[in-house]
Structures are given as C-alpha cells and as structure tokens.
C-alpha cells in the first residue's frame, strides 16, 4: 500500500532494532554447547526467506485480490513509496515464526530463527529500495539485481526473486537482462 515517508522508511530502523533484541535474547537464553546449531538455524531461516520472498511475490503480490491491486500501484509507479506497514510485517513474522517455533522449541531457537527471517526481510526491502531509488555501480551485485528486477517490471511473468535469482532458476521463471 502507499505509505507515508515515515511509514515507508520505518522498516530500516525498526528491523535492525528487532534483530538486535532477538540476538540479545538468543545470547541470554542460548546453550553455549549448541552454538553451531544456532548458526545453522539462522542460515536456514535466511535461506528459507529467499524461497518465501519468491512465493510471496509470484503468488500473493501478483494474484491475491486486494494485495494484487496494491502491488500494481508499485508496478505503475516504481518510485512511489509503496510497501507493507512495518507493524504488520513484524506482527506477521512474530505470529508465523517466533510463536510457533517457541511452542515447538525454546526462546533461544525461536529468537534466532525469527532473526534469520527478519534479516532476510530487511535484506529484501533494502535491495528493492536500492534498485528503484539508488544508483548502483555498473559492475556490482546491486546493479545486476537492478537489471534483473527491471526485467520483472518489463514482463511480470519473470524474475520474482529480488535478492537472488536462485528460485527463478529452480522454477524456470528466470529471464536474464540483455
Ligand atoms: Zn511484481
Ligand atoms: Zn519493484
């Protein structure tokens, strides 16, 4: 949806704070002998986010009524401050990741898994912001993300991944920029 300036940029402040709080909770409640497990859970959550990013963009943002109309706003005007309200995305991640994992495991595991997802989401909103509002250097990763995402804006059947094209390759929706 179209957000105010404060609403649009609040992800960039609220998410680092949330991730820091979850990191502190992990350190407080962690079992030192299981450090490698926590690192693995963080990396697995981050990787799972990239799949979720693909699924959300391809099937929710482009097909679900009401949400689809809001995403079309972004496709019509790429520089409009269109996004998901921070309170809503945080509540969703806490409700779908933190509390279910807390119920299944413990505070340290729930916190590290949620911080992995939140880091993935922050990475996604940052890359998406930079590809539309920034001027990445011609040879960098951000420049290739910008070119890949520009292809999605030219043809909405391709390039649903913003942070990586891995899942587009897996599901054969990748189209390389010429
Ligand atoms: Zn799209
Ligand atoms: Zn875009």
JSON list of C-alpha atoms and ligand atoms in Angstrom, two decimals:
[
{"chain": "A", "resi": 1, "resn": "UNK", "atom": "CA", "xyz": [0.00, 0.00, 0.00]},
{"chain": "A", "resi": 2, "resn": "UNK", "atom": "CA", "xyz": [1.00, 3.61, -0.43]},
{"chain": "A", "resi": 3, "resn": "UNK", "atom": "CA", "xyz": [2.79, 4.66, 2.75]},
{"chain": "A", "resi": 4, "resn": "UNK", "atom": "CA", "xyz": [3.79, 7.98, 4.28]},
{"chain": "A", "resi": 5, "resn": "UNK", "atom": "CA", "xyz": [7.51, 8.82, 4.21]},
{"chain": "A", "resi": 6, "resn": "UNK", "atom": "CA", "xyz": [7.86, 7.82, 7.87]},
{"chain": "A", "resi": 7, "resn": "UNK", "atom": "CA", "xyz": [5.88, 4.61, 7.28]},
{"chain": "A", "resi": 8, "resn": "UNK", "atom": "CA", "xyz": [8.00, 3.66, 4.26]},
{"chain": "A", "resi": 9, "resn": "UNK", "atom": "CA", "xyz": [11.39, 4.24, 5.91]},
{"chain": "A", "resi": 10, "resn": "UNK", "atom": "CA", "xyz": [10.48, 2.82, 9.34]},
{"chain": "A", "resi": 11, "resn": "UNK", "atom": "CA", "xyz": [11.43, -0.73, 8.20]},
{"chain": "A", "resi": 12, "resn": "UNK", "atom": "CA", "xyz": [15.06, 0.43, 8.03]},
{"chain": "A", "resi": 13, "resn": "UNK", "atom": "CA", "xyz": [15.02, 1.45, 11.71]},
{"chain": "A", "resi": 14, "resn": "UNK", "atom": "CA", "xyz": [12.54, -0.98, 13.28]},
{"chain": "A", "resi": 15, "resn": "UNK", "atom": "CA", "xyz": [14.02, -4.16, 11.77]},
{"chain": "A", "resi": 16, "resn": "UNK", "atom": "CA", "xyz": [17.63, -3.64, 12.93]},
{"chain": "A", "resi": 17, "resn": "UNK", "atom": "CA", "xyz": [16.27, -2.94, 16.44]},
{"chain": "A", "resi": 18, "resn": "UNK", "atom": "CA", "xyz": [14.10, -6.09, 16.35]},
{"chain": "A", "resi": 19, "resn": "UNK", "atom": "CA", "xyz": [17.02, -8.18, 15.05]},
{"chain": "A", "resi": 20, "resn": "UNK", "atom": "CA", "xyz": [19.29, -6.80, 17.82]},
{"chain": "A", "resi": 21, "resn": "UNK", "atom": "CA", "xyz": [16.66, -7.59, 20.50]},
{"chain": "A", "resi": 22, "resn": "UNK", "atom": "CA", "xyz": [16.28, -11.14, 19.14]},
{"chain": "A", "resi": 23, "resn": "UNK", "atom": "CA", "xyz": [20.08, -11.52, 19.01]},
{"chain": "A", "resi": 24, "resn": "UNK", "atom": "CA", "xyz": [20.29, -10.43, 22.65]},
{"chain": "A", "resi": 25, "resn": "UNK", "atom": "CA", "xyz": [17.53, -12.91, 23.59]},
{"chain": "A", "resi": 26, "resn": "UNK", "atom": "CA", "xyz": [19.43, -15.68, 21.81]},
{"chain": "A", "resi": 27, "resn": "UNK", "atom": "CA", "xyz": [22.64, -14.88, 23.71]},
{"chain": "A", "resi": 28, "resn": "UNK", "atom": "CA", "xyz": [20.76, -14.67, 27.01]},
{"chain": "A", "resi": 29, "resn": "UNK", "atom": "CA", "xyz": [18.93, -17.98, 26.69]},
{"chain": "A", "resi": 30, "resn": "UNK", "atom": "CA", "xyz": [21.39, -19.90, 24.49]},
{"chain": "A", "resi": 31, "resn": "UNK", "atom": "CA", "xyz": [23.14, -23.09, 25.49]},
{"chain": "A", "resi": 32, "resn": "UNK", "atom": "CA", "xyz": [26.86, -22.45, 24.69]},
{"chain": "A", "resi": 33, "resn": "UNK", "atom": "CA", "xyz": [27.36, -26.07, 23.56]},
{"chain": "A", "resi": 34, "resn": "UNK", "atom": "CA", "xyz": [24.83, -25.62, 20.78]},
{"chain": "A", "resi": 35, "resn": "UNK", "atom": "CA", "xyz": [26.44, -22.57, 19.09]},
{"chain": "A", "resi": 36, "resn": "UNK", "atom": "CA", "xyz": [26.79, -24.33, 15.72]},
{"chain": "A", "resi": 37, "resn": "UNK", "atom": "CA", "xyz": [23.09, -25.28, 15.83]},
{"chain": "A", "resi": 38, "resn": "UNK", "atom": "CA", "xyz": [22.09, -21.63, 16.32]},
{"chain": "A", "resi": 39, "resn": "UNK", "atom": "CA", "xyz": [24.29, -20.56, 13.38]},
{"chain": "A", "resi": 40, "resn": "UNK", "atom": "CA", "xyz": [22.73, -23.32, 11.22]},
{"chain": "A", "resi": 41, "resn": "UNK", "atom": "CA", "xyz": [19.20, -22.25, 12.22]},
{"chain": "A", "resi": 42, "resn": "UNK", "atom": "CA", "xyz": [19.99, -18.60, 11.38]},
{"chain": "A", "resi": 43, "resn": "UNK", "atom": "CA", "xyz": [21.37, -19.53, 7.94]},
{"chain": "A", "resi": 44, "resn": "UNK", "atom": "CA", "xyz": [18.48, -21.94, 7.25]},
{"chain": "A", "resi": 45, "resn": "UNK", "atom": "CA", "xyz": [15.92, -19.24, 8.16]},
{"chain": "A", "resi": 46, "resn": "UNK", "atom": "CA", "xyz": [17.69, -16.74, 5.92]},
{"chain": "A", "resi": 47, "resn": "UNK", "atom": "CA", "xyz": [17.68, -19.26, 3.05]},
{"chain": "A", "resi": 48, "resn": "UNK", "atom": "CA", "xyz": [14.03, -20.11, 3.68]},
{"chain": "A", "resi": 49, "resn": "UNK", "atom": "CA", "xyz": [13.23, -16.40, 3.49]},
{"chain": "A", "resi": 50, "resn": "UNK", "atom": "CA", "xyz": [14.54, -16.27, -0.12]},
{"chain": "A", "resi": 51, "resn": "UNK", "atom": "CA", "xyz": [12.03, -19.02, -1.06]},
{"chain": "A", "resi": 52, "resn": "UNK", "atom": "CA", "xyz": [9.25, -17.20, 0.79]},
{"chain": "A", "resi": 53, "resn": "UNK", "atom": "CA", "xyz": [10.19, -13.95, -0.98]},
{"chain": "A", "resi": 54, "resn": "UNK", "atom": "CA", "xyz": [9.77, -15.74, -4.33]},
{"chain": "A", "resi": 55, "resn": "UNK", "atom": "CA", "xyz": [6.43, -17.38, -3.37]},
{"chain": "A", "resi": 56, "resn": "UNK", "atom": "CA", "xyz": [5.02, -14.16, -1.88]},
{"chain": "A", "resi": 57, "resn": "UNK", "atom": "CA", "xyz": [5.96, -12.09, -4.92]},
{"chain": "A", "resi": 58, "resn": "UNK", "atom": "CA", "xyz": [4.83, -14.62, -7.52]},
{"chain": "A", "resi": 59, "resn": "UNK", "atom": "CA", "xyz": [1.62, -15.91, -5.97]},
{"chain": "A", "resi": 60, "resn": "UNK", "atom": "CA", "xyz": [0.49, -13.36, -3.37]},
{"chain": "A", "resi": 61, "resn": "UNK", "atom": "CA", "xyz": [1.57, -9.95, -4.69]},
{"chain": "A", "resi": 62, "resn": "UNK", "atom": "CA", "xyz": [0.61, -10.83, -8.29]},
{"chain": "A", "resi": 63, "resn": "UNK", "atom": "CA", "xyz": [-2.53, -12.93, -7.76]},
{"chain": "A", "resi": 64, "resn": "UNK", "atom": "CA", "xyz": [-4.27, -12.35, -4.44]},
{"chain": "A", "resi": 65, "resn": "UNK", "atom": "CA", "xyz": [-7.15, -9.86, -4.82]},
{"chain": "A", "resi": 66, "resn": "UNK", "atom": "CA", "xyz": [-6.67, -6.55, -2.97]},
{"chain": "A", "resi": 67, "resn": "UNK", "atom": "CA", "xyz": [-2.94, -7.25, -2.40]},
{"chain": "A", "resi": 68, "resn": "UNK", "atom": "CA", "xyz": [-2.56, -7.59, -6.18]},
{"chain": "A", "resi": 69, "resn": "UNK", "atom": "CA", "xyz": [-4.10, -4.14, -6.69]},
{"chain": "A", "resi": 70, "resn": "UNK", "atom": "CA", "xyz": [-1.65, -2.64, -4.17]},
{"chain": "A", "resi": 71, "resn": "UNK", "atom": "CA", "xyz": [1.32, -4.30, -5.90]},
{"chain": "A", "resi": 72, "resn": "UNK", "atom": "CA", "xyz": [0.09, -2.94, -9.24]},
{"chain": "A", "resi": 73, "resn": "UNK", "atom": "CA", "xyz": [0.49, 0.53, -7.73]},
{"chain": "A", "resi": 74, "resn": "UNK", "atom": "CA", "xyz": [4.20, -0.26, -7.41]},
{"chain": "A", "resi": 75, "resn": "UNK", "atom": "CA", "xyz": [4.37, -1.55, -10.99]},
{"chain": "A", "resi": 76, "resn": "UNK", "atom": "CA", "xyz": [2.69, 1.64, -12.26]},
{"chain": "A", "resi": 77, "resn": "UNK", "atom": "CA", "xyz": [4.98, 3.96, -10.32]},
{"chain": "A", "resi": 78, "resn": "UNK", "atom": "CA", "xyz": [8.22, 2.30, -9.19]},
{"chain": "A", "resi": 79, "resn": "UNK", "atom": "CA", "xyz": [9.33, 5.30, -7.14]},
{"chain": "A", "resi": 80, "resn": "UNK", "atom": "CA", "xyz": [6.06, 5.70, -5.21]},
{"chain": "A", "resi": 81, "resn": "UNK", "atom": "CA", "xyz": [6.52, 4.83, -1.52]},
{"chain": "A", "resi": 82, "resn": "UNK", "atom": "CA", "xyz": [4.60, 1.54, -1.77]},
{"chain": "A", "resi": 83, "resn": "UNK", "atom": "CA", "xyz": [5.32, -1.11, 0.87]},
{"chain": "A", "resi": 84, "resn": "UNK", "atom": "CA", "xyz": [4.00, -3.17, 3.77]},
{"chain": "A", "resi": 85, "resn": "UNK", "atom": "CA", "xyz": [3.44, -1.32, 7.05]},
{"chain": "A", "resi": 86, "resn": "UNK", "atom": "CA", "xyz": [6.26, -2.21, 9.47]},
{"chain": "A", "resi": 87, "resn": "UNK", "atom": "CA", "xyz": [3.90, -3.09, 12.35]},
{"chain": "A", "resi": 88, "resn": "UNK", "atom": "CA", "xyz": [2.05, -5.52, 10.06]},
{"chain": "A", "resi": 89, "resn": "UNK", "atom": "CA", "xyz": [5.13, -7.35, 8.71]},
{"chain": "A", "resi": 90, "resn": "UNK", "atom": "CA", "xyz": [6.65, -7.61, 12.21]},
{"chain": "A", "resi": 91, "resn": "UNK", "atom": "CA", "xyz": [3.38, -8.94, 13.67]},
{"chain": "A", "resi": 92, "resn": "UNK", "atom": "CA", "xyz": [3.15, -11.45, 10.80]},
{"chain": "A", "resi": 93, "resn": "UNK", "atom": "CA", "xyz": [6.72, -12.73, 11.29]},
{"chain": "A", "resi": 94, "resn": "UNK", "atom": "CA", "xyz": [6.26, -12.97, 15.06]},
{"chain": "A", "resi": 95, "resn": "UNK", "atom": "CA", "xyz": [2.93, -14.77, 14.61]},
{"chain": "A", "resi": 96, "resn": "UNK", "atom": "CA", "xyz": [4.10, -17.17, 11.91]},
{"chain": "A", "resi": 97, "resn": "UNK", "atom": "CA", "xyz": [7.70, -17.80, 13.02]},
{"chain": "A", "resi": 98, "resn": "UNK", "atom": "CA", "xyz": [8.52, -16.73, 16.60]},
{"chain": "A", "resi": 99, "resn": "UNK", "atom": "CA", "xyz": [5.48, -18.08, 18.46]},
{"chain": "A", "resi": 100, "resn": "UNK", "atom": "CA", "xyz": [5.15, -21.40, 16.57]},
{"chain": "A", "resi": 101, "resn": "UNK", "atom": "CA", "xyz": [8.91, -22.10, 16.99]},
{"chain": "A", "resi": 102, "resn": "UNK", "atom": "CA", "xyz": [8.73, -21.05, 20.66]},
{"chain": "A", "resi": 103, "resn": "UNK", "atom": "CA", "xyz": [5.91, -23.57, 21.13]},
{"chain": "A", "resi": 104, "resn": "UNK", "atom": "CA", "xyz": [7.97, -26.29, 19.41]},
{"chain": "A", "resi": 105, "resn": "UNK", "atom": "CA", "xyz": [11.42, -25.46, 20.87]},
{"chain": "A", "resi": 106, "resn": "UNK", "atom": "CA", "xyz": [12.67, -22.70, 23.22]},
{"chain": "A", "resi": 107, "resn": "UNK", "atom": "CA", "xyz": [13.30, -18.92, 23.42]},
{"chain": "A", "resi": 108, "resn": "UNK", "atom": "CA", "xyz": [16.86, -19.10, 22.01]},
{"chain": "A", "resi": 109, "resn": "UNK", "atom": "CA", "xyz": [15.85, -21.15, 18.96]},
{"chain": "A", "resi": 110, "resn": "UNK", "atom": "CA", "xyz": [12.68, -19.10, 18.36]},
{"chain": "A", "resi": 111, "resn": "UNK", "atom": "CA", "xyz": [14.71, -15.87, 18.60]},
{"chain": "A", "resi": 112, "resn": "UNK", "atom": "CA", "xyz": [17.49, -16.97, 16.23]},
{"chain": "A", "resi": 113, "resn": "UNK", "atom": "CA", "xyz": [15.03, -18.40, 13.68]},
{"chain": "A", "resi": 114, "resn": "UNK", "atom": "CA", "xyz": [12.98, -15.17, 13.76]},
{"chain": "A", "resi": 115, "resn": "UNK", "atom": "CA", "xyz": [16.09, -13.00, 13.46]},
{"chain": "A", "resi": 116, "resn": "UNK", "atom": "CA", "xyz": [17.07, -15.04, 10.35]},
{"chain": "A", "resi": 117, "resn": "UNK", "atom": "CA", "xyz": [13.68, -14.35, 8.76]},
{"chain": "A", "resi": 118, "resn": "UNK", "atom": "CA", "xyz": [13.75, -10.69, 9.78]},
{"chain": "A", "resi": 119, "resn": "UNK", "atom": "CA", "xyz": [17.30, -10.28, 8.40]},
{"chain": "A", "resi": 120, "resn": "UNK", "atom": "CA", "xyz": [16.05, -11.78, 5.13]},
{"chain": "A", "resi": 121, "resn": "UNK", "atom": "CA", "xyz": [13.11, -9.40, 5.03]},
{"chain": "A", "resi": 122, "resn": "UNK", "atom": "CA", "xyz": [15.35, -6.40, 5.79]},
{"chain": "A", "resi": 123, "resn": "UNK", "atom": "CA", "xyz": [17.76, -7.53, 3.06]},
{"chain": "A", "resi": 124, "resn": "UNK", "atom": "CA", "xyz": [14.81, -7.79, 0.63]},
{"chain": "A", "resi": 125, "resn": "UNK", "atom": "CA", "xyz": [13.33, -4.33, 1.41]},
{"chain": "A", "resi": 126, "resn": "UNK", "atom": "CA", "xyz": [16.81, -2.76, 1.28]},
{"chain": "A", "resi": 127, "resn": "UNK", "atom": "CA", "xyz": [17.68, -4.31, -2.11]},
{"chain": "A", "resi": 128, "resn": "UNK", "atom": "CA", "xyz": [14.24, -3.45, -3.51]},
{"chain": "A", "resi": 129, "resn": "UNK", "atom": "CA", "xyz": [14.58, 0.12, -2.29]},
{"chain": "A", "resi": 130, "resn": "UNK", "atom": "CA", "xyz": [18.10, 0.47, -3.74]},
{"chain": "A", "resi": 131, "resn": "UNK", "atom": "CA", "xyz": [17.20, -0.96, -7.16]},
{"chain": "A", "resi": 132, "resn": "UNK", "atom": "CA", "xyz": [14.47, 1.66, -7.57]},
{"chain": "A", "resi": 133, "resn": "UNK", "atom": "CA", "xyz": [15.86, 4.62, -5.65]},
{"chain": "A", "resi": 134, "resn": "UNK", "atom": "CA", "xyz": [19.63, 4.09, -5.71]},
{"chain": "A", "resi": 135, "resn": "UNK", "atom": "CA", "xyz": [22.28, 4.35, -8.40]},
{"chain": "A", "resi": 136, "resn": "UNK", "atom": "CA", "xyz": [24.33, 1.16, -8.01]},
{"chain": "A", "resi": 137, "resn": "UNK", "atom": "CA", "xyz": [27.74, 0.97, -9.69]},
{"chain": "A", "resi": 138, "resn": "UNK", "atom": "CA", "xyz": [27.74, -0.83, -13.04]},
{"chain": "A", "resi": 139, "resn": "UNK", "atom": "CA", "xyz": [29.69, -3.95, -12.05]},
{"chain": "A", "resi": 140, "resn": "UNK", "atom": "CA", "xyz": [28.28, -4.67, -8.57]},
{"chain": "A", "resi": 141, "resn": "UNK", "atom": "CA", "xyz": [25.73, -7.23, -7.31]},
{"chain": "A", "resi": 142, "resn": "UNK", "atom": "CA", "xyz": [23.21, -4.45, -6.76]},
{"chain": "A", "resi": 143, "resn": "UNK", "atom": "CA", "xyz": [23.49, -3.40, -10.39]},
{"chain": "A", "resi": 144, "resn": "UNK", "atom": "CA", "xyz": [22.73, -6.94, -11.59]},
{"chain": "A", "resi": 145, "resn": "UNK", "atom": "CA", "xyz": [19.79, -7.07, -9.10]},
{"chain": "A", "resi": 146, "resn": "UNK", "atom": "CA", "xyz": [18.58, -3.78, -10.61]},
{"chain": "A", "resi": 147, "resn": "UNK", "atom": "CA", "xyz": [18.78, -5.18, -14.16]},
{"chain": "A", "resi": 148, "resn": "UNK", "atom": "CA", "xyz": [17.05, -8.45, -13.15]},
{"chain": "A", "resi": 149, "resn": "UNK", "atom": "CA", "xyz": [14.27, -6.58, -11.38]},
{"chain": "A", "resi": 150, "resn": "UNK", "atom": "CA", "xyz": [13.85, -4.19, -14.33]},
{"chain": "A", "resi": 151, "resn": "UNK", "atom": "CA", "xyz": [13.10, -7.30, -16.43]},
{"chain": "A", "resi": 152, "resn": "UNK", "atom": "CA", "xyz": [10.33, -8.19, -13.97]},
{"chain": "A", "resi": 153, "resn": "UNK", "atom": "CA", "xyz": [8.87, -4.72, -14.37]},
{"chain": "A", "resi": 154, "resn": "UNK", "atom": "CA", "xyz": [9.03, -5.14, -18.17]},
{"chain": "A", "resi": 155, "resn": "UNK", "atom": "CA", "xyz": [7.42, -8.62, -18.11]},
{"chain": "A", "resi": 156, "resn": "UNK", "atom": "CA", "xyz": [5.62, -9.65, -14.92]},
{"chain": "A", "resi": 157, "resn": "UNK", "atom": "CA", "xyz": [5.89, -13.38, -15.71]},
{"chain": "A", "resi": 158, "resn": "UNK", "atom": "CA", "xyz": [9.62, -13.45, -14.89]},
{"chain": "A", "resi": 159, "resn": "UNK", "atom": "CA", "xyz": [12.20, -12.65, -12.20]},
{"chain": "A", "resi": 160, "resn": "UNK", "atom": "CA", "xyz": [10.15, -12.78, -8.99]},
{"chain": "A", "resi": 161, "resn": "UNK", "atom": "CA", "xyz": [13.22, -13.01, -6.77]},
{"chain": "A", "resi": 162, "resn": "UNK", "atom": "CA", "xyz": [14.58, -9.59, -5.83]},
{"chain": "A", "resi": 163, "resn": "UNK", "atom": "CA", "xyz": [17.53, -10.56, -3.63]},
{"chain": "A", "resi": 164, "resn": "UNK", "atom": "CA", "xyz": [18.57, -13.52, -5.79]},
{"chain": "A", "resi": 165, "resn": "UNK", "atom": "CA", "xyz": [17.52, -15.30, -8.97]},
{"chain": "A", "resi": 166, "resn": "UNK", "atom": "CA", "xyz": [18.10, -18.77, -7.45]},
{"chain": "A", "resi": 167, "resn": "UNK", "atom": "CA", "xyz": [14.40, -19.72, -7.13]},
{"chain": "A", "resi": 168, "resn": "UNK", "atom": "CA", "xyz": [13.62, -18.20, -10.54]},
{"chain": "A", "resi": 169, "resn": "UNK", "atom": "CA", "xyz": [16.19, -20.63, -11.95]},
{"chain": "A", "resi": 170, "resn": "UNK", "atom": "CA", "xyz": [14.68, -23.54, -10.00]},
{"chain": "A", "resi": 171, "resn": "UNK", "atom": "CA", "xyz": [11.09, -22.74, -11.13]},
{"chain": "A", "resi": 172, "resn": "UNK", "atom": "CA", "xyz": [12.13, -21.67, -14.65]},
{"chain": "A", "resi": 173, "resn": "UNK", "atom": "CA", "xyz": [10.90, -18.10, -14.39]},
{"chain": "A", "resi": 174, "resn": "UNK", "atom": "CA", "xyz": [14.29, -16.51, -14.89]},
{"chain": "A", "resi": 175, "resn": "UNK", "atom": "CA", "xyz": [14.90, -14.09, -17.74]},
{"chain": "A", "resi": 176, "resn": "UNK", "atom": "CA", "xyz": [18.36, -12.64, -17.99]},
{"chain": "A", "resi": 177, "resn": "UNK", "atom": "CA", "xyz": [18.69, -8.99, -18.98]},
{"chain": "A", "resi": 178, "resn": "UNK", "atom": "CA", "xyz": [20.11, -8.42, -22.46]},
{"chain": "B", "resi": 1, "resn": "LIG", "atom": "ZN1", "xyz": [5.92, -7.62, -9.12]},
{"chain": "B", "resi": 2, "resn": "LIG", "atom": "ZN1", "xyz": [10.00, -3.24, -7.95]}
]
